[in-house]
PDB file of C-alpha atoms in Angstrom:
ATOM      1  CA  UNK A 228       0.000   0.000   0.000  1.00 52.00           C
ATOM      2  CA  UNK A 229       2.868   2.353   0.758  1.00 50.00           C
ATOM      3  CA  UNK A 230       4.208   1.691  -2.744  1.00 49.00           C
ATOM      4  CA  UNK A 231       0.846   2.645  -4.276  1.00 48.00           C
ATOM      5  CA  UNK A 232       0.897   5.959  -2.499  1.00 49.00           C
ATOM      6  CA  UNK A 233       4.322   6.847  -3.874  1.00 52.00           C
ATOM      7  CA  UNK A 234       3.212   6.123  -7.445  1.00 53.00           C
ATOM      8  CA  UNK A 235       0.078   8.261  -7.160  1.00 50.00           C
ATOM      9  CA  UNK A 236       0.636  11.725  -8.689  1.00 51.00           C
ATOM     10  CA  UNK A 237       0.866  14.443  -6.037  1.00 54.00           C
ATOM     11  CA  UNK A 238      -2.122  16.788  -5.972  1.00 55.00           C
ATOM     12  CA  UNK A 239      -1.394  20.433  -6.708  1.00 63.00           C
ATOM     13  CA  UNK A 240      -3.184  21.368  -3.470  1.00 65.00           C
ATOM     14  CA  UNK A 241      -2.641  19.719  -0.086  1.00 72.00           C
ATOM     15  CA  UNK A 242      -5.998  18.174   0.863  1.00 78.00           C
ATOM     16  CA  UNK A 243      -5.110  18.292   4.571  1.00 80.00           C
ATOM     17  CA  UNK A 244      -4.787  22.083   4.400  1.00 77.00           C
ATOM     18  CA  UNK A 245      -8.225  22.340   2.791  1.00 78.00           C
ATOM     19  CA  UNK A 246      -9.760  20.095   5.458  1.00 81.00           C
ATOM     20  CA  UNK A 247      -8.091  22.113   8.231  1.00 82.00           C
ATOM     21  CA  UNK A 248      -9.323  25.419   6.760  1.00 77.00           C
ATOM     22  CA  UNK A 249     -12.853  24.006   6.381  1.00 78.00           C
ATOM     23  CA  UNK A 250     -12.738  22.898  10.024  1.00 80.00           C
ATOM     24  CA  UNK A 251     -11.671  26.435  11.022  1.00 77.00           C
ATOM     25  CA  UNK A 252     -14.612  27.861   9.055  1.00 71.00           C
ATOM     26  CA  UNK A 253     -17.005  25.659  11.020  1.00 75.00           C
ATOM     27  CA  UNK A 254     -15.402  26.459  14.388  1.00 74.00           C
ATOM     28  CA  UNK A 255     -15.257  30.226  13.883  1.00 72.00           C
ATOM     29  CA  UNK A 256     -18.459  30.774  11.899  1.00 71.00           C
ATOM     30  CA  UNK A 257     -16.553  32.555   9.130  1.00 70.00           C
ATOM     31  CA  UNK A 258     -17.775  32.289   5.544  1.00 73.00           C
ATOM     32  CA  UNK A 259     -14.334  32.297   3.932  1.00 72.00           C
ATOM     33  CA  UNK A 260     -10.678  31.949   4.839  1.00 73.00           C
ATOM     34  CA  UNK A 261      -7.488  32.283   2.802  1.00 75.00           C
ATOM     35  CA  UNK A 262      -4.071  30.793   3.507  1.00 72.00           C
ATOM     36  CA  UNK A 263      -0.752  31.294   1.719  1.00 75.00           C
ATOM     37  CA  UNK A 264       2.512  29.431   2.204  1.00 74.00           C
ATOM     38  CA  UNK A 265       5.545  29.128  -0.047  1.00 75.00           C
ATOM     39  CA  UNK A 266       3.772  30.923  -2.896  1.00 72.00           C
ATOM     40  CA  UNK A 267       0.778  28.550  -2.796  1.00 74.00           C
ATOM     41  CA  UNK A 268      -2.529  30.217  -1.925  1.00 75.00           C
ATOM     42  CA  UNK A 269      -5.650  28.329  -0.830  1.00 76.00           C
ATOM     43  CA  UNK A 270      -9.032  29.990  -0.324  1.00 75.00           C
ATOM     44  CA  UNK A 271     -11.942  28.078   1.191  1.00 75.00           C
ATOM     45  CA  UNK A 272     -15.390  29.667   1.151  1.00 72.00           C
ATOM     46  CA  UNK A 273     -18.908  28.500   1.828  1.00 69.00           C
ATOM     47  CA  UNK A 274     -22.295  29.854   0.927  1.00 62.00           C
ATOM     48  CA  UNK A 275     -24.080  31.677   3.716  1.00 50.00           C
ATOM     49  CA  UNK A 276     -27.283  29.869   4.616  1.00 46.00           C
ATOM     50  CA  UNK A 277     -30.468  31.783   3.966  1.00 43.00           C
ATOM     51  CA  UNK A 278     -32.616  31.849   7.092  1.00 43.00           C
ATOM     52  CA  UNK A 279     -34.776  34.766   6.055  1.00 44.00           C
ATOM     53  CA  UNK A 280     -37.363  32.438   4.527  1.00 45.00           C
ATOM     54  CA  UNK A 281     -38.143  30.992   7.962  1.00 46.00           C
ATOM     55  CA  UNK A 282     -38.283  34.380   9.686  1.00 45.00           C
ATOM     56  CA  UNK A 283     -41.658  36.057  10.045  1.00 47.00           C
ATOM     57  CA  UNK A 284     -42.333  38.957   7.693  1.00 48.00           C
ATOM     58  CA  UNK A 285     -42.791  42.311   9.377  1.00 47.00           C
ATOM     59  CA  UNK A 286     -44.241  45.193   7.438  1.00 47.00           C
ATOM     60  CA  UNK A 287     -44.525  48.871   8.290  1.00 46.00           C
ATOM     61  CA  UNK A 288     -48.203  48.396   9.151  1.00 49.00           C
ATOM     62  CA  UNK A 289     -47.167  45.893  11.872  1.00 48.00           C
ATOM     63  CA  UNK A 290     -44.955  48.482  13.580  1.00 47.00           C
ATOM     64  CA  UNK A 291     -46.072  51.167  16.003  1.00 49.00           C
ATOM     65  CA  UNK A 292     -46.077  54.685  14.539  1.00 47.00           C
ATOM     66  CA  UNK A 293     -43.243  55.700  16.910  1.00 43.00           C
ATOM     67  CA  UNK A 294     -40.884  53.314  15.066  1.00 42.00           C
ATOM     68  CA  UNK A 295     -41.630  54.702  11.634  1.00 39.00           C
ATOM     69  CA  UNK A 296     -39.454  57.693  10.788  1.00 42.00           C
ATOM     70  CA  UNK A 297     -38.380  59.324   7.561  1.00 41.00           C
ATOM     71  CA  UNK A 298     -35.127  58.129   5.961  1.00 37.00           C
ATOM     72  CA  UNK A 299     -33.319  61.461   6.499  1.00 39.00           C
ATOM     73  CA  UNK A 300     -33.532  61.071  10.287  1.00 48.00           C
ATOM     74  CA  UNK A 301     -31.832  57.653  10.022  1.00 57.00           C
ATOM     75  CA  UNK A 302     -28.937  58.894   7.872  1.00 71.00           C
ATOM     76  CA  UNK A 303     -26.269  60.433  10.151  1.00 73.00           C
ATOM     77  CA  UNK A 304     -24.742  62.328   7.205  1.00 73.00           C
ATOM     78  CA  UNK A 305     -27.909  64.441   6.958  1.00 78.00           C
ATOM     79  CA  UNK A 306     -28.143  65.296  10.662  1.00 82.00           C
ATOM     80  CA  UNK A 307     -27.624  69.041  11.356  1.00 85.00           C
ATOM     81  CA  UNK A 308     -25.419  68.285  14.407  1.00 86.00           C
ATOM     82  CA  UNK A 309     -23.025  66.032  12.513  1.00 90.00           C
ATOM     83  CA  UNK A 310     -19.323  66.405  13.310  1.00 92.00           C
ATOM     84  CA  UNK A 311     -17.104  65.283  10.422  1.00 92.00           C
ATOM     85  CA  UNK A 312     -13.403  64.554  10.252  1.00 92.00           C
ATOM     86  CA  UNK A 313     -11.351  67.559   9.141  1.00 93.00           C
ATOM     87  CA  UNK A 314      -8.490  65.290   7.997  1.00 93.00           C
ATOM     88  CA  UNK A 315      -7.355  61.788   7.134  1.00 94.00           C
ATOM     89  CA  UNK A 316      -5.874  59.887  10.062  1.00 94.00           C
ATOM     90  CA  UNK A 317      -6.611  57.586  12.973  1.00 94.00           C
ATOM     91  CA  UNK A 318      -9.304  58.632  15.432  1.00 93.00           C
ATOM     92  CA  UNK A 319      -8.927  58.096  19.158  1.00 94.00           C
ATOM     93  CA  UNK A 320     -11.759  58.773  21.592  1.00 92.00           C
ATOM     94  CA  UNK A 321      -9.478  59.135  24.614  1.00 91.00           C
ATOM     95  CA  UNK A 322      -6.198  60.904  25.365  1.00 89.00           C
ATOM     96  CA  UNK A 323      -4.314  57.579  25.634  1.00 87.00           C
ATOM     97  CA  UNK A 324      -5.031  53.834  25.428  1.00 83.00           C
ATOM     98  CA  UNK A 325      -7.214  52.677  28.303  1.00 83.00           C
ATOM     99  CA  UNK A 326      -8.016  56.225  29.411  1.00 87.00           C
ATOM    100  CA  UNK A 327     -11.551  57.500  29.829  1.00 91.00           C
ATOM    101  CA  UNK A 328     -12.940  58.890  26.527  1.00 92.00           C
ATOM    102  CA  UNK A 329     -13.160  62.651  26.051  1.00 93.00           C
ATOM    103  CA  UNK A 330     -16.927  62.309  25.545  1.00 93.00           C
ATOM    104  CA  UNK A 331     -19.530  59.554  25.666  1.00 91.00           C
ATOM    105  CA  UNK A 332     -23.085  59.303  24.395  1.00 91.00           C
ATOM    106  CA  UNK A 333     -25.091  61.608  26.658  1.00 91.00           C
ATOM    107  CA  UNK A 334     -22.153  63.909  27.454  1.00 91.00           C
ATOM    108  CA  UNK A 335     -22.931  67.618  27.450  1.00 94.00           C
ATOM    109  CA  UNK A 336     -20.268  69.578  25.559  1.00 93.00           C
ATOM    110  CA  UNK A 337     -19.502  73.240  24.951  1.00 94.00           C
ATOM    111  CA  UNK A 338     -18.232  74.713  21.694  1.00 92.00           C
ATOM    112  CA  UNK A 339     -14.462  74.266  21.527  1.00 93.00           C
ATOM    113  CA  UNK A 340     -14.328  71.350  23.970  1.00 93.00           C
ATOM    114  CA  UNK A 341     -12.173  68.419  22.762  1.00 93.00           C
ATOM    115  CA  UNK A 342     -14.292  65.557  21.371  1.00 94.00           C
ATOM    116  CA  UNK A 343     -11.526  63.240  20.184  1.00 94.00           C
ATOM    117  CA  UNK A 344      -8.014  63.144  18.733  1.00 95.00           C
ATOM    118  CA  UNK A 345      -7.037  62.367  15.152  1.00 94.00           C
ATOM    119  CA  UNK A 346      -3.471  61.242  14.612  1.00 93.00           C
ATOM    120  CA  UNK A 347      -2.163  62.379  11.242  1.00 90.00           C
ATOM    121  CA  UNK A 348       1.499  62.135  10.218  1.00 89.00           C
ATOM    122  CA  UNK A 349       2.565  61.304  13.804  1.00 88.00           C
ATOM    123  CA  UNK A 350       0.830  64.450  15.118  1.00 90.00           C
ATOM    124  CA  UNK A 351      -2.074  64.292  17.562  1.00 91.00           C
ATOM    125  CA  UNK A 352      -4.765  66.793  16.526  1.00 93.00           C
ATOM    126  CA  UNK A 353      -7.496  67.647  19.015  1.00 93.00           C
ATOM    127  CA  UNK A 354     -10.908  67.885  17.338  1.00 93.00           C
ATOM    128  CA  UNK A 355     -13.078  70.502  19.078  1.00 93.00           C
ATOM    129  CA  UNK A 356     -16.859  70.558  19.306  1.00 92.00           C
ATOM    130  CA  UNK A 357     -18.151  72.948  16.637  1.00 92.00           C
ATOM    131  CA  UNK A 358     -21.135  73.780  18.858  1.00 92.00           C
ATOM    132  CA  UNK A 359     -22.487  73.125  22.302  1.00 92.00           C
ATOM    133  CA  UNK A 360     -25.021  70.406  23.011  1.00 92.00           C
ATOM    134  CA  UNK A 361     -25.367  66.763  23.934  1.00 93.00           C
ATOM    135  CA  UNK A 362     -23.505  63.929  22.190  1.00 92.00           C
ATOM    136  CA  UNK A 363     -26.260  61.632  20.947  1.00 91.00           C
ATOM    137  CA  UNK A 364     -24.237  59.276  18.780  1.00 90.00           C
ATOM    138  CA  UNK A 365     -20.574  58.287  18.317  1.00 91.00           C
ATOM    139  CA  UNK A 366     -20.090  56.858  14.848  1.00 92.00           C
ATOM    140  CA  UNK A 367     -16.489  55.606  15.117  1.00 91.00           C
ATOM    141  CA  UNK A 368     -14.516  53.123  17.173  1.00 91.00           C
ATOM    142  CA  UNK A 369     -11.354  53.956  19.090  1.00 91.00           C
ATOM    143  CA  UNK A 370      -8.317  53.563  16.817  1.00 91.00           C
ATOM    144  CA  UNK A 371     -10.378  53.568  13.632  1.00 93.00           C
ATOM    145  CA  UNK A 372      -8.872  55.040  10.443  1.00 94.00           C
ATOM    146  CA  UNK A 373     -10.970  57.971   9.184  1.00 93.00           C
ATOM    147  CA  UNK A 374     -11.173  59.870   5.913  1.00 93.00           C
ATOM    148  CA  UNK A 375     -11.663  63.601   5.353  1.00 92.00           C
ATOM    149  CA  UNK A 376     -15.367  64.401   5.784  1.00 91.00           C
ATOM    150  CA  UNK A 377     -16.209  61.063   7.418  1.00 92.00           C
ATOM    151  CA  UNK A 378     -18.958  61.310  10.070  1.00 92.00           C
ATOM    152  CA  UNK A 379     -17.504  61.077  13.588  1.00 93.00           C
ATOM    153  CA  UNK A 380     -20.327  61.911  15.970  1.00 93.00           C
ATOM    154  CA  UNK A 381     -23.588  63.808  16.342  1.00 91.00           C
ATOM    155  CA  UNK A 382     -24.204  66.663  18.804  1.00 92.00           C
ATOM    156  CA  UNK A 383     -27.769  67.840  19.361  1.00 89.00           C
TER     157      UNK A 383
END
């Protein structure tokens, strides 16, 4: 039997790697994973299962009127209290890792008060509140890269 195995042509892809990646997909709940070693790349993906067919259908008429709002109120980019990034960089919500954030949802702020820091070209830039009010939504995570004009938070 060992002789038969030596005569069998070697597969271009190691089947054990594929099995191991498929096992990782099952364990982690991921839908795809890619692995590269020695110039050989293997990508294993699976179709996401559709469970929407079994879920009950909810229509607008089933919802209370308080849940139905116009689309503009749901889009943070159209909110009048939107604070956008003045530069490209990495946003930090606190003065240092593990420190308390400058502001949290519900914080009352005054115009000019520091909301967060954006690191750009190794320089920490304090981003001030453009107006006074209450922070109602923070749209970024600590350490998240941001683009110029990207929504950061909403002050009402």
